Short mmCIF file of C-alpha atoms (C1' of nucleotides) in Angstrom, two decimals:
data_model
loop_
_atom_site.label_atom_id
_atom_site.label_comp_id
_atom_site.label_asym_id
_atom_site.label_seq_id
_atom_site.Cartn_x
_atom_site.Cartn_y
_atom_site.Cartn_z
CA MET A 184 37.35 -2.80 -14.56
CA LYS A 185 35.66 -0.69 -11.97
CA TYR A 186 32.77 -1.58 -9.72
CA ASN A 187 31.23 0.65 -7.11
CA LEU A 188 28.41 0.45 -4.65
CA VAL A 189 25.20 1.51 -6.37
CA GLU A 190 21.58 1.73 -5.38
CA PHE A 191 19.51 -1.07 -6.77
CA ASP A 192 16.02 -0.64 -8.12
CA ASN A 193 13.76 -2.46 -5.71
CA ASN A 194 11.36 -3.55 -8.41
CA LYS A 195 13.82 -5.63 -10.40
CA PRO A 196 15.82 -8.67 -9.31
CA VAL A 197 19.23 -7.60 -8.10
CA TYR A 198 21.03 -10.37 -9.99
CA ILE A 199 19.56 -9.01 -13.25
CA GLN A 200 20.75 -5.53 -12.42
CA ILE A 201 24.22 -6.88 -11.72
CA MET A 202 24.26 -8.73 -15.02
CA GLU A 203 23.34 -5.52 -16.81
CA MET A 204 26.06 -3.64 -14.98
CA ILE A 205 28.69 -6.16 -16.06
CA LYS A 206 27.46 -6.28 -19.64
CA LYS A 207 27.67 -2.51 -19.85
CA GLN A 208 31.25 -2.54 -18.61
CA ILE A 209 32.16 -5.09 -21.24
CA ILE A 210 30.42 -3.09 -23.93
CA ASN A 211 32.02 0.23 -23.05
CA GLY A 212 35.43 -1.32 -22.67
CA ASP A 213 35.91 -0.81 -18.93
CA THR A 214 36.19 -4.57 -18.79
CA SER A 215 38.30 -6.10 -21.55
CA LEU A 216 37.90 -9.31 -23.51
CA GLY A 217 39.36 -12.21 -21.57
CA GLU A 218 39.61 -10.17 -18.37
CA ARG A 219 38.98 -11.87 -15.07
CA LEU A 220 35.89 -10.67 -13.22
CA PRO A 221 36.19 -9.90 -9.52
CA SER A 222 35.75 -12.95 -7.32
CA VAL A 223 32.23 -13.62 -6.15
CA ARG A 224 33.15 -12.69 -2.60
CA ASP A 225 34.95 -9.50 -3.62
CA LEU A 226 32.11 -8.24 -5.76
CA ALA A 227 29.60 -9.20 -3.08
CA GLY A 228 31.62 -7.06 -0.68
CA ILE A 229 31.82 -4.11 -3.05
CA LEU A 230 28.13 -4.14 -3.95
CA GLU A 231 27.02 -5.10 -0.45
CA VAL A 232 24.86 -7.97 -1.59
CA ASN A 233 24.91 -11.60 -0.68
CA ALA A 234 27.48 -13.79 -2.44
CA ASN A 235 24.70 -16.05 -3.72
CA THR A 236 23.29 -13.13 -5.66
CA ILE A 237 26.63 -12.60 -7.44
CA GLN A 238 26.86 -16.35 -8.03
CA ARG A 239 23.53 -16.26 -9.74
CA ALA A 240 24.49 -13.31 -11.94
CA TYR A 241 27.77 -14.99 -12.95
CA LYS A 242 25.99 -18.25 -13.66
CA GLU A 243 23.48 -16.53 -15.94
CA LEU A 244 26.26 -14.67 -17.74
CA GLU A 245 28.00 -17.96 -18.33
CA ARG A 246 24.77 -19.49 -19.64
CA GLU A 247 24.60 -16.59 -22.12
CA GLU A 248 28.21 -17.41 -23.05
CA ILE A 249 29.35 -13.92 -22.20
CA THR A 250 31.71 -15.26 -19.54
CA LEU A 251 33.22 -18.60 -18.78
CA THR A 252 34.32 -20.04 -15.49
CA LYS A 253 37.59 -21.90 -14.95
CA ARG A 254 37.42 -24.00 -11.83
CA GLY A 255 39.56 -22.60 -9.10
CA MET A 256 40.55 -19.60 -11.19
CA GLY A 257 37.44 -17.48 -11.46
CA SER A 258 35.15 -16.09 -14.13
CA PHE A 259 36.50 -14.56 -17.31
CA VAL A 260 34.93 -12.47 -20.01
CA THR A 261 34.79 -14.36 -23.28
CA SER A 262 37.61 -13.63 -25.73
CA ASN A 263 35.26 -14.14 -28.63
CA LEU A 264 34.94 -10.70 -30.20
CA GLU A 265 31.97 -11.82 -32.26
CA VAL A 266 29.98 -12.63 -29.11
CA ILE A 267 30.73 -9.22 -27.67
CA ASN A 268 29.73 -7.43 -30.83
CA ILE A 269 26.43 -9.22 -30.89
CA LEU A 270 25.92 -8.41 -27.22
CA LYS A 271 26.64 -4.77 -27.89
CA LYS A 272 24.22 -4.57 -30.75
CA GLN A 273 21.47 -6.45 -28.98
CA MET A 274 21.75 -4.54 -25.76
CA ALA A 275 21.81 -1.13 -27.42
CA ASP A 276 18.91 -2.09 -29.66
CA SER A 277 16.88 -3.30 -26.75
CA VAL A 278 17.53 -0.16 -24.71
CA VAL A 279 16.67 2.06 -27.67
CA ASP A 280 13.58 0.04 -28.56
CA SER A 281 12.11 0.14 -25.11
CA PHE A 282 12.93 3.84 -24.75
CA ILE A 283 11.14 4.66 -27.99
CA LYS A 284 8.20 2.51 -26.98
CA ASP A 285 7.95 4.24 -23.58
CA MET A 286 8.10 7.67 -25.17
CA GLU A 287 5.59 6.83 -27.88
CA ASP A 288 3.28 5.40 -25.23
CA MET A 289 3.43 8.82 -23.61
CA GLY A 290 2.50 10.49 -26.87
CA PHE A 291 5.90 11.67 -28.12
CA GLU A 292 6.88 11.30 -31.78
CA ILE A 293 10.44 10.53 -32.86
CA GLU A 294 10.98 14.20 -33.68
CA ASP A 295 9.87 15.25 -30.19
CA ILE A 296 12.27 12.73 -28.69
CA ILE A 297 15.19 14.00 -30.73
CA SER A 298 14.44 17.58 -29.71
CA ILE A 299 14.37 16.60 -26.06
CA LEU A 300 17.69 14.81 -26.37
CA LYS A 301 19.25 17.78 -28.16
CA GLU A 302 18.29 19.99 -25.24
CA ARG A 303 20.18 17.66 -22.96
CA GLY A 304 23.33 17.66 -25.10
CA MET B 184 -9.55 5.08 -22.89
CA LYS B 185 -8.39 1.76 -24.27
CA TYR B 186 -6.98 -1.18 -22.45
CA ASN B 187 -5.89 -4.38 -24.12
CA LEU B 188 -4.30 -7.61 -23.09
CA VAL B 189 -0.54 -7.15 -23.05
CA GLU B 190 2.43 -9.29 -22.21
CA PHE B 191 3.96 -8.44 -18.89
CA ASP B 192 7.68 -8.27 -18.26
CA ASN B 193 8.49 -11.11 -15.92
CA ASN B 194 11.18 -9.17 -14.13
CA LYS B 195 8.95 -6.47 -12.72
CA PRO B 196 5.86 -6.67 -10.51
CA VAL B 197 2.72 -6.78 -12.60
CA TYR B 198 0.92 -4.19 -10.48
CA ILE B 199 3.75 -1.73 -11.18
CA GLN B 200 3.48 -2.38 -14.90
CA ILE B 201 -0.26 -1.77 -14.72
CA MET B 202 0.33 1.51 -12.89
CA GLU B 203 2.75 2.56 -15.61
CA MET B 204 0.29 1.58 -18.32
CA ILE B 205 -2.41 3.73 -16.77
CA LYS B 206 -0.06 6.65 -16.19
CA LYS B 207 0.99 6.55 -19.84
CA GLN B 208 -2.62 6.60 -20.98
CA ILE B 209 -3.28 9.62 -18.83
CA ILE B 210 -0.17 11.35 -20.13
CA ASN B 211 -0.86 10.73 -23.80
CA GLY B 212 -4.49 11.72 -23.42
CA ASP B 213 -6.10 8.32 -24.08
CA THR B 214 -7.57 8.65 -20.61
CA SER B 215 -8.92 12.09 -19.73
CA LEU B 216 -8.92 14.06 -16.50
CA GLY B 217 -11.82 13.01 -14.29
CA GLU B 218 -12.50 9.92 -16.36
CA ARG B 219 -13.59 6.74 -14.64
CA LEU B 220 -11.18 3.85 -14.87
CA PRO B 221 -12.53 0.39 -15.69
CA SER B 222 -13.82 -1.42 -12.62
CA VAL B 223 -11.33 -3.59 -10.80
CA ARG B 224 -13.01 -6.75 -12.02
CA ASP B 225 -13.36 -5.55 -15.61
CA LEU B 226 -9.73 -4.58 -15.96
CA ALA B 227 -8.74 -7.85 -14.30
CA GLY B 228 -10.70 -9.63 -17.00
CA ILE B 229 -9.19 -7.58 -19.81
CA LEU B 230 -5.61 -7.96 -18.63
CA GLU B 231 -6.13 -11.55 -17.49
CA VAL B 232 -4.76 -10.99 -14.02
CA ASN B 233 -6.35 -11.42 -10.64
CA ALA B 234 -8.63 -8.68 -9.35
CA ASN B 235 -6.40 -8.23 -6.31
CA THR B 236 -3.54 -7.23 -8.57
CA ILE B 237 -5.63 -4.48 -10.15
CA GLN B 238 -6.86 -3.45 -6.72
CA ARG B 239 -3.29 -2.97 -5.63
CA ALA B 240 -2.36 -0.93 -8.70
CA TYR B 241 -5.41 1.31 -8.19
CA LYS B 242 -4.65 1.75 -4.53
CA GLU B 243 -1.08 2.82 -5.26
CA LEU B 244 -2.28 5.26 -7.91
CA GLU B 245 -4.65 6.70 -5.34
CA ARG B 246 -1.84 7.05 -2.86
CA GLU B 247 0.11 8.98 -5.48
CA GLU B 248 -2.98 11.16 -5.85
CA ILE B 249 -3.24 10.40 -9.54
CA THR B 250 -6.66 8.85 -9.03
CA LEU B 251 -9.30 8.97 -6.35
CA THR B 252 -11.73 6.29 -5.38
CA LYS B 253 -15.37 6.63 -4.47
CA ARG B 254 -16.65 3.58 -2.66
CA GLY B 255 -19.18 1.71 -4.69
CA MET B 256 -18.67 4.02 -7.64
CA GLY B 257 -15.22 3.33 -8.99
CA SER B 258 -11.83 4.93 -9.45
CA PHE B 259 -11.47 8.24 -11.25
CA VAL B 260 -8.49 10.06 -12.68
CA THR B 261 -7.84 13.25 -10.73
CA SER B 262 -9.27 16.42 -12.23
CA ASN B 263 -6.31 18.36 -10.92
CA LEU B 264 -4.43 19.44 -14.01
CA GLU B 265 -1.40 20.45 -11.97
CA VAL B 266 -0.98 16.91 -10.65
CA ILE B 267 -1.14 15.52 -14.16
CA ASN B 268 1.36 18.03 -15.47
CA ILE B 269 3.79 17.10 -12.75
CA LEU B 270 3.24 13.43 -13.50
CA LYS B 271 3.88 14.06 -17.17
CA LYS B 272 7.08 15.92 -16.55
CA GLN B 273 8.43 13.51 -13.96
CA MET B 274 7.66 10.40 -15.94
CA ALA B 275 9.15 11.70 -19.18
CA ASP B 276 12.22 13.01 -17.36
CA SER B 277 12.75 9.72 -15.61
CA VAL B 278 12.47 7.70 -18.82
CA VAL B 279 14.85 10.05 -20.65
CA ASP B 280 17.33 10.17 -17.77
CA SER B 281 17.58 6.45 -17.40
CA PHE B 282 17.84 5.99 -21.15
CA ILE B 283 20.73 8.44 -21.36
CA LYS B 284 22.39 6.81 -18.40
CA ASP B 285 22.05 3.35 -19.96
CA MET B 286 23.48 4.54 -23.25
CA GLU B 287 26.36 6.42 -21.66
CA ASP B 288 27.15 3.37 -19.55
CA MET B 289 27.51 1.51 -22.83
CA GLY B 290 29.90 4.13 -24.15
CA PHE B 291 27.63 6.21 -26.36
CA GLU B 292 27.78 10.01 -26.35
CA ILE B 293 24.70 12.19 -26.77
CA GLU B 294 25.59 12.73 -30.42
CA ASP B 295 25.78 8.98 -31.04
CA ILE B 296 22.39 8.56 -29.41
CA ILE B 297 20.82 11.24 -31.56
CA SER B 298 22.25 9.66 -34.71
CA ILE B 299 20.85 6.29 -33.76
CA LEU B 300 17.42 7.80 -33.15
CA LYS B 301 17.50 9.65 -36.44
CA GLU B 302 18.09 6.35 -38.23
CA ARG B 303 14.91 5.09 -36.62
CA GLY B 304 12.87 8.08 -37.72
CA MET C 218 -31.70 18.28 16.64
CA LYS C 219 -28.84 19.31 14.42
CA TYR C 220 -27.01 17.32 11.80
CA ASN C 221 -24.21 18.60 9.65
CA LEU C 222 -21.98 17.24 6.98
CA VAL C 223 -18.96 15.61 8.62
CA GLU C 224 -15.96 13.70 7.40
CA PHE C 225 -16.23 10.00 7.93
CA ASP C 226 -13.38 7.80 9.03
CA ASN C 227 -12.60 5.57 6.08
CA ASN C 228 -11.66 2.64 8.26
CA LYS C 229 -15.03 2.19 9.93
CA PRO C 230 -18.41 1.46 8.36
CA VAL C 231 -20.26 4.68 7.72
CA TYR C 232 -23.54 3.34 9.08
CA ILE C 233 -21.83 2.66 12.44
CA GLN C 234 -20.48 6.20 12.50
CA ILE C 235 -23.96 7.53 11.81
CA MET C 236 -25.40 5.42 14.60
CA GLU C 237 -22.82 6.83 16.98
CA MET C 238 -23.60 10.36 15.87
CA ILE C 239 -27.30 9.89 16.57
CA LYS C 240 -26.69 8.20 19.91
CA LYS C 241 -24.50 11.09 20.99
CA GLN C 242 -27.19 13.60 20.08
CA ILE C 243 -29.72 11.68 22.12
CA ILE C 244 -27.33 11.46 25.06
CA ASN C 245 -26.39 15.12 25.09
CA GLY C 246 -29.99 16.19 24.66
CA ASP C 247 -29.72 17.74 21.19
CA THR C 248 -32.31 15.18 20.23
CA SER C 249 -35.13 14.71 22.76
CA LEU C 250 -36.98 11.63 23.88
CA GLY C 251 -39.77 10.83 21.50
CA GLU C 252 -38.44 13.23 18.88
CA ARG C 253 -38.74 12.33 15.23
CA LEU C 254 -35.47 11.70 13.41
CA PRO C 255 -34.92 13.31 10.02
CA SER C 256 -36.31 11.28 7.16
CA VAL C 257 -33.94 8.83 5.56
CA ARG C 258 -33.79 10.92 2.42
CA ASP C 259 -33.22 14.18 4.26
CA LEU C 260 -30.42 12.85 6.39
CA ALA C 261 -28.89 11.17 3.37
CA GLY C 262 -28.90 14.58 1.69
CA ILE C 263 -27.36 16.35 4.67
CA LEU C 264 -24.63 13.79 5.24
CA GLU C 265 -24.08 13.18 1.53
CA VAL C 266 -24.32 9.45 1.80
CA ASN C 267 -26.59 6.97 0.10
CA ALA C 268 -30.09 6.56 1.52
CA ASN C 269 -29.44 2.83 2.01
CA THR C 270 -26.68 3.68 4.44
CA ILE C 271 -29.07 5.77 6.56
CA GLN C 272 -31.66 2.99 6.30
CA ARG C 273 -29.17 0.57 7.72
CA ALA C 274 -28.23 2.86 10.59
CA TYR C 275 -31.89 3.44 11.46
CA LYS C 276 -32.61 -0.26 11.28
CA GLU C 277 -29.78 -1.08 13.67
CA LEU C 278 -30.89 1.64 16.07
CA GLU C 279 -34.34 0.12 16.04
CA ARG C 280 -32.92 -3.32 16.70
CA GLU C 281 -31.14 -1.84 19.74
CA GLU C 282 -34.53 -0.40 20.78
CA ILE C 283 -33.15 3.13 20.83
CA THR C 284 -35.60 4.21 18.16
CA LEU C 285 -38.83 2.85 16.82
CA THR C 286 -40.33 3.20 13.40
CA LYS C 287 -43.98 4.01 12.74
CA ARG C 288 -44.97 3.06 9.22
CA GLY C 289 -45.47 6.06 7.07
CA MET C 290 -44.54 8.45 9.86
CA GLY C 291 -40.82 8.02 10.31
CA SER C 292 -38.38 6.98 13.03
CA PHE C 293 -38.72 8.26 16.57
CA VAL C 294 -36.38 8.21 19.53
CA THR C 295 -37.72 5.97 22.27
CA SER C 296 -39.65 7.74 25.05
CA ASN C 297 -38.38 5.24 27.55
CA LEU C 298 -36.08 7.21 29.82
CA GLU C 299 -34.65 4.05 31.31
CA VAL C 300 -33.38 2.91 27.89
CA ILE C 301 -31.71 6.24 27.33
CA ASN C 302 -30.06 6.23 30.72
CA ILE C 303 -28.66 2.80 30.08
CA LEU C 304 -27.46 3.92 26.65
CA LYS C 305 -25.80 6.95 28.18
CA LYS C 306 -24.01 4.91 30.81
CA GLN C 307 -22.94 2.16 28.42
CA MET C 308 -21.70 4.50 25.76
CA ALA C 309 -19.74 6.71 28.15
CA ASP C 310 -18.29 3.65 29.87
CA SER C 311 -17.26 2.15 26.60
CA VAL C 312 -15.61 5.34 25.38
CA VAL C 313 -13.79 5.78 28.68
CA ASP C 314 -12.74 2.14 28.84
CA SER C 315 -11.28 2.07 25.40
CA PHE C 316 -9.56 5.41 25.93
CA ILE C 317 -7.91 4.16 29.10
CA LYS C 318 -6.91 0.95 27.39
CA ASP C 319 -5.36 2.83 24.48
CA MET C 320 -3.42 5.13 26.79
CA GLU C 321 -2.23 2.30 29.02
CA ASP C 322 -1.15 0.38 25.95
CA MET C 323 1.02 3.37 25.13
CA GLY C 324 2.54 3.30 28.61
CA PHE C 325 0.58 6.04 30.36
CA GLU C 326 -0.70 5.58 33.92
CA ILE C 327 -4.03 6.99 35.10
CA GLU C 328 -2.18 9.88 36.75
CA ASP C 329 -0.40 10.74 33.50
CA ILE C 330 -3.71 10.72 31.69
CA ILE C 331 -5.33 13.06 34.20
CA SER C 332 -2.39 15.46 33.95
CA ILE C 333 -2.68 15.51 30.19
CA LEU C 334 -6.40 16.21 30.36
CA LYS C 335 -5.87 19.00 32.90
CA GLU C 336 -3.48 20.69 30.48
CA ARG C 337 -6.23 20.65 27.90
CA GLY C 338 -8.79 22.16 30.27
CA MET D 137 8.71 -7.43 22.53
CA LYS D 138 5.61 -9.46 23.27
CA TYR D 139 2.77 -10.34 20.95
CA ASN D 140 -0.22 -12.42 21.94
CA LEU D 141 -3.41 -13.55 20.36
CA VAL D 142 -6.00 -10.82 20.73
CA GLU D 143 -9.57 -10.36 19.67
CA PHE D 144 -9.94 -8.01 16.77
CA ASP D 145 -12.65 -5.39 16.49
CA ASN D 146 -14.88 -6.46 13.66
CA ASN D 147 -15.58 -2.91 12.55
CA LYS D 148 -12.03 -2.01 11.63
CA PRO D 149 -9.60 -3.62 9.18
CA VAL D 150 -7.41 -6.16 10.92
CA TYR D 151 -4.22 -4.89 9.28
CA ILE D 152 -4.90 -1.45 10.75
CA GLN D 153 -5.41 -2.93 14.18
CA ILE D 154 -2.14 -4.80 13.85
CA MET D 155 -0.36 -1.59 12.85
CA GLU D 156 -1.79 0.12 15.94
CA MET D 157 -0.72 -2.76 18.14
CA ILE D 158 2.84 -2.54 16.90
CA LYS D 159 2.94 1.24 17.18
CA LYS D 160 1.76 1.02 20.77
CA GLN D 161 4.47 -1.49 21.60
CA ILE D 162 7.08 0.82 20.13
CA ILE D 163 5.67 3.77 22.04
CA ASN D 164 5.51 2.05 25.40
CA GLY D 165 8.96 0.59 24.96
CA ASP D 166 8.01 -3.10 24.73
CA THR D 167 9.62 -3.00 21.30
CA SER D 168 12.92 -1.12 21.11
CA LEU D 169 14.43 1.07 18.41
CA GLY D 170 16.17 -1.06 15.82
CA GLU D 171 14.56 -4.25 17.10
CA ARG D 172 13.53 -6.91 14.63
CA LEU D 173 9.82 -7.57 14.40
CA PRO D 174 8.60 -11.18 14.30
CA SER D 175 8.70 -12.65 10.81
CA VAL D 176 5.56 -12.27 8.76
CA ARG D 177 4.75 -15.95 9.11
CA ASP D 178 5.49 -16.09 12.84
CA LEU D 179 3.27 -13.16 13.68
CA ALA D 180 0.57 -14.57 11.40
CA GLY D 181 0.73 -17.75 13.48
CA ILE D 182 0.62 -15.90 16.80
CA LEU D 183 -2.28 -13.65 15.84
CA GLU D 184 -4.04 -16.39 13.88
CA VAL D 185 -4.45 -14.32 10.75
CA ASN D 186 -3.22 -14.88 7.23
CA ALA D 187 0.38 -14.01 6.41
CA ASN D 188 -0.80 -11.58 3.74
CA THR D 189 -2.56 -9.53 6.38
CA ILE D 190 0.67 -9.18 8.37
CA GLN D 191 2.54 -8.44 5.18
CA ARG D 192 0.19 -5.59 4.51
CA ALA D 193 0.51 -4.16 8.01
CA TYR D 194 4.31 -4.32 7.79
CA LYS D 195 4.31 -2.69 4.38
CA GLU D 196 2.18 0.20 5.61
CA LEU D 197 4.44 0.65 8.63
CA GLU D 198 7.38 0.78 6.29
CA ARG D 199 5.65 3.37 4.16
CA GLU D 200 5.14 5.47 7.30
CA GLU D 201 8.88 5.05 7.91
CA ILE D 202 8.28 3.48 11.29
CA THR D 203 9.99 0.29 10.19
CA LEU D 204 12.33 -0.71 7.41
CA THR D 205 12.58 -4.02 5.67
CA LYS D 206 15.68 -5.86 4.58
CA ARG D 207 14.89 -8.53 2.04
CA GLY D 208 15.44 -11.99 3.38
CA MET D 209 16.28 -10.60 6.81
CA GLY D 210 13.08 -9.21 8.23
CA SER D 211 11.46 -5.97 9.31
CA PHE D 212 13.12 -3.70 11.81
CA VAL D 213 11.88 -0.78 13.85
CA THR D 214 13.54 2.43 12.72
CA SER D 215 16.53 3.55 14.75
CA ASN D 216 15.57 7.15 14.15
CA LEU D 217 14.57 8.47 17.56
CA GLU D 218 13.05 11.57 16.03
CA VAL D 219 10.57 9.51 14.01
CA ILE D 220 9.53 7.59 17.09
CA ASN D 221 9.08 10.75 19.13
CA ILE D 222 6.83 12.21 16.48
CA LEU D 223 4.88 8.97 16.34
CA LYS D 224 4.51 9.02 20.10
CA LYS D 225 3.26 12.56 20.18
CA GLN D 226 0.89 12.21 17.24
CA MET D 227 -0.63 8.96 18.40
CA ALA D 228 -1.23 10.13 21.97
CA ASP D 229 -2.62 13.44 20.74
CA SER D 230 -4.96 11.74 18.36
CA VAL D 231 -6.28 9.34 21.01
CA VAL D 232 -6.78 12.15 23.51
CA ASP D 233 -8.38 14.46 20.95
CA SER D 234 -10.89 11.94 19.78
CA PHE D 235 -11.69 10.92 23.34
CA ILE D 236 -12.39 14.50 24.34
CA LYS D 237 -14.47 15.01 21.23
CA ASP D 238 -16.50 11.88 21.95
CA MET D 239 -17.12 12.91 25.53
CA GLU D 240 -18.02 16.48 24.65
CA ASP D 241 -20.38 15.18 21.99
CA MET D 242 -22.09 13.29 24.78
CA GLY D 243 -22.40 16.44 26.86
CA PHE D 244 -19.50 16.05 29.27
CA GLU D 245 -17.23 18.98 30.14
CA ILE D 246 -13.51 18.56 30.76
CA GLU D 247 -14.12 18.71 34.52
CA ASP D 248 -16.68 15.92 34.31
CA ILE D 249 -14.23 13.81 32.34
CA ILE D 250 -11.48 14.34 34.87
CA SER D 251 -13.82 13.36 37.71
CA ILE D 252 -14.79 10.18 35.91
CA LEU D 253 -11.16 9.28 35.35
CA LYS D 254 -10.29 9.97 38.98
CA GLU D 255 -12.96 7.48 40.04
CA ARG D 256 -11.20 4.90 37.91
CA GLY D 257 -7.82 5.57 39.46
"C1'" DG E 292 -22.21 -3.62 -9.48
"C1'" DT E 293 -18.06 -1.56 -7.20
"C1'" DG E 294 -14.29 -1.14 -4.07
"C1'" DG E 295 -12.09 -3.22 0.40
"C1'" DT E 296 -10.52 -6.88 3.20
"C1'" DC E 297 -9.30 -11.44 4.16
"C1'" DT E 298 -7.92 -16.42 3.61
"C1'" DA E 299 -5.33 -20.33 1.68
"C1'" DG E 300 -1.87 -21.53 -0.81
"C1'" DA E 301 1.71 -21.06 -4.39
"C1'" DC E 302 6.17 -19.52 -6.29
"C1'" DC E 303 10.08 -16.29 -6.50
"C1'" DA E 304 14.18 -13.30 -4.83
"C1'" DC E 305 17.35 -13.04 -1.43
"C1'" DT E 306 20.21 -14.05 3.16
"C1'" DG F 293 13.92 -19.04 6.50
"C1'" DT F 294 12.36 -14.25 5.15
"C1'" DG F 295 9.91 -10.82 2.54
"C1'" DG F 296 7.31 -9.94 -2.09
"C1'" DT F 297 4.01 -11.03 -5.52
"C1'" DC F 298 0.25 -13.41 -7.36
"C1'" DT F 299 -4.03 -16.36 -7.81
"C1'" DA F 300 -8.62 -18.03 -6.62
"C1'" DG F 301 -12.28 -17.30 -4.19
"C1'" DA F 302 -15.04 -15.49 -0.33
"C1'" DC F 303 -17.65 -11.98 2.21
"C1'" DC F 304 -18.63 -7.15 3.53
"C1'" DA F 305 -19.77 -1.96 2.91
"C1'" DC F 306 -21.74 1.01 -0.14
"C1'" DG F 307 -24.46 3.23 -4.31
#
DNA sequence: GTGGTCTAGACCACT
DNA sequence: GTGGTCTAGACCACG
């Protein structure tokens, strides 16, 4: 688990950006199954946002059943591996889909995209 | 030049999404250099948003010097090829950069990404 | 009489700016009492604005009795010296008043203003 | 900081006039570096204009980097003294330049202008 | 007809 | 409570 101050994109709700950040950490393994998330106040301090914003992100994550909250103990990542695998697949798919759409909208074909990515490698 | 009703992403200002839509059309050639954009009211009708929202998108595009406005005549894409080339490069770079960042945040390496894209091809 | 293409201030109606231009020429003597103004179409050509805009400026000038229109002959500056003298006084006063107000709003005293102007001399 | 109901000039956009009013207050020291501006709704009430008009003025000021906005907290004058000094210089210069131009267009020489101002003193 | 400004009023994101 | 976005609708400047 590692969270650092980042710059938020002003054109997207901050709580959404925080949710994405946490999901990514779960997906890449920086945050483990069953691990306790930082307390609302701690994460608010680290990210320099209001505690309510973290609350909202945590609440949404719980609604998506990615985390669960134990009263008085904090928020924990689900231990259900199946849920995490689905999350992983869905999130990667969605990122890839919207990337391909953006690039195609700009007139690039799949082959162009692959060439560009190879140059970056 | 072709504009159609689309669904907007609720988590991003509509006027920004309209700016991106127009930029993409310029980049992929669907809208040519010097071409007149639809009138504010026409595009508002097509996209089913308020005319003020289009107005705002056009004004921002003008501020970025991608278009220029002649009072009473309409908004026109710049004829400055240099500006468009810069736009093209910056927009593609930014989409690719943030895609790579998203994927790396989820634990994928460049090679993984390329494999995934090849499957899509 | 001399009119040249100028850049208009986008935040003020063009017809008002044209009226001011003509008034100034009358005041400084570049346009004489009784002199014929350029035709609407000519001035529109010189200033690269629509003929309607010139029409409007001429009409307002006539309403202020600074010019008068003879059907089929064009617009002429009044020959009434008294009117011109009043115009001169009012216009200069108004320019000076608003200049002093602007400068005082920015915290300059009359003495400061005079010093600044002397430096320009 | 002091804002009062004023009469707006009908020939200039109100949001521009509000921007100028705020800039003048910063320049003359009535509004200090880092000071919080009135909330959008408060100033709208004071000046008897719509909140959107204030919003627009504030947004333009932010774009000119004269103020910065913290979501949910308000708009604040920049604390960057350099920015303010440049603003000061540019605004005074522009007022003086256009005044001199106006007067010269009416046939006054610098010496005439200075005499007129001395009479006002 | 076309862009520019403004109002009134609504709802959302965030502190 | 504060800024940000959006709608609906009006009126003006200009071609």
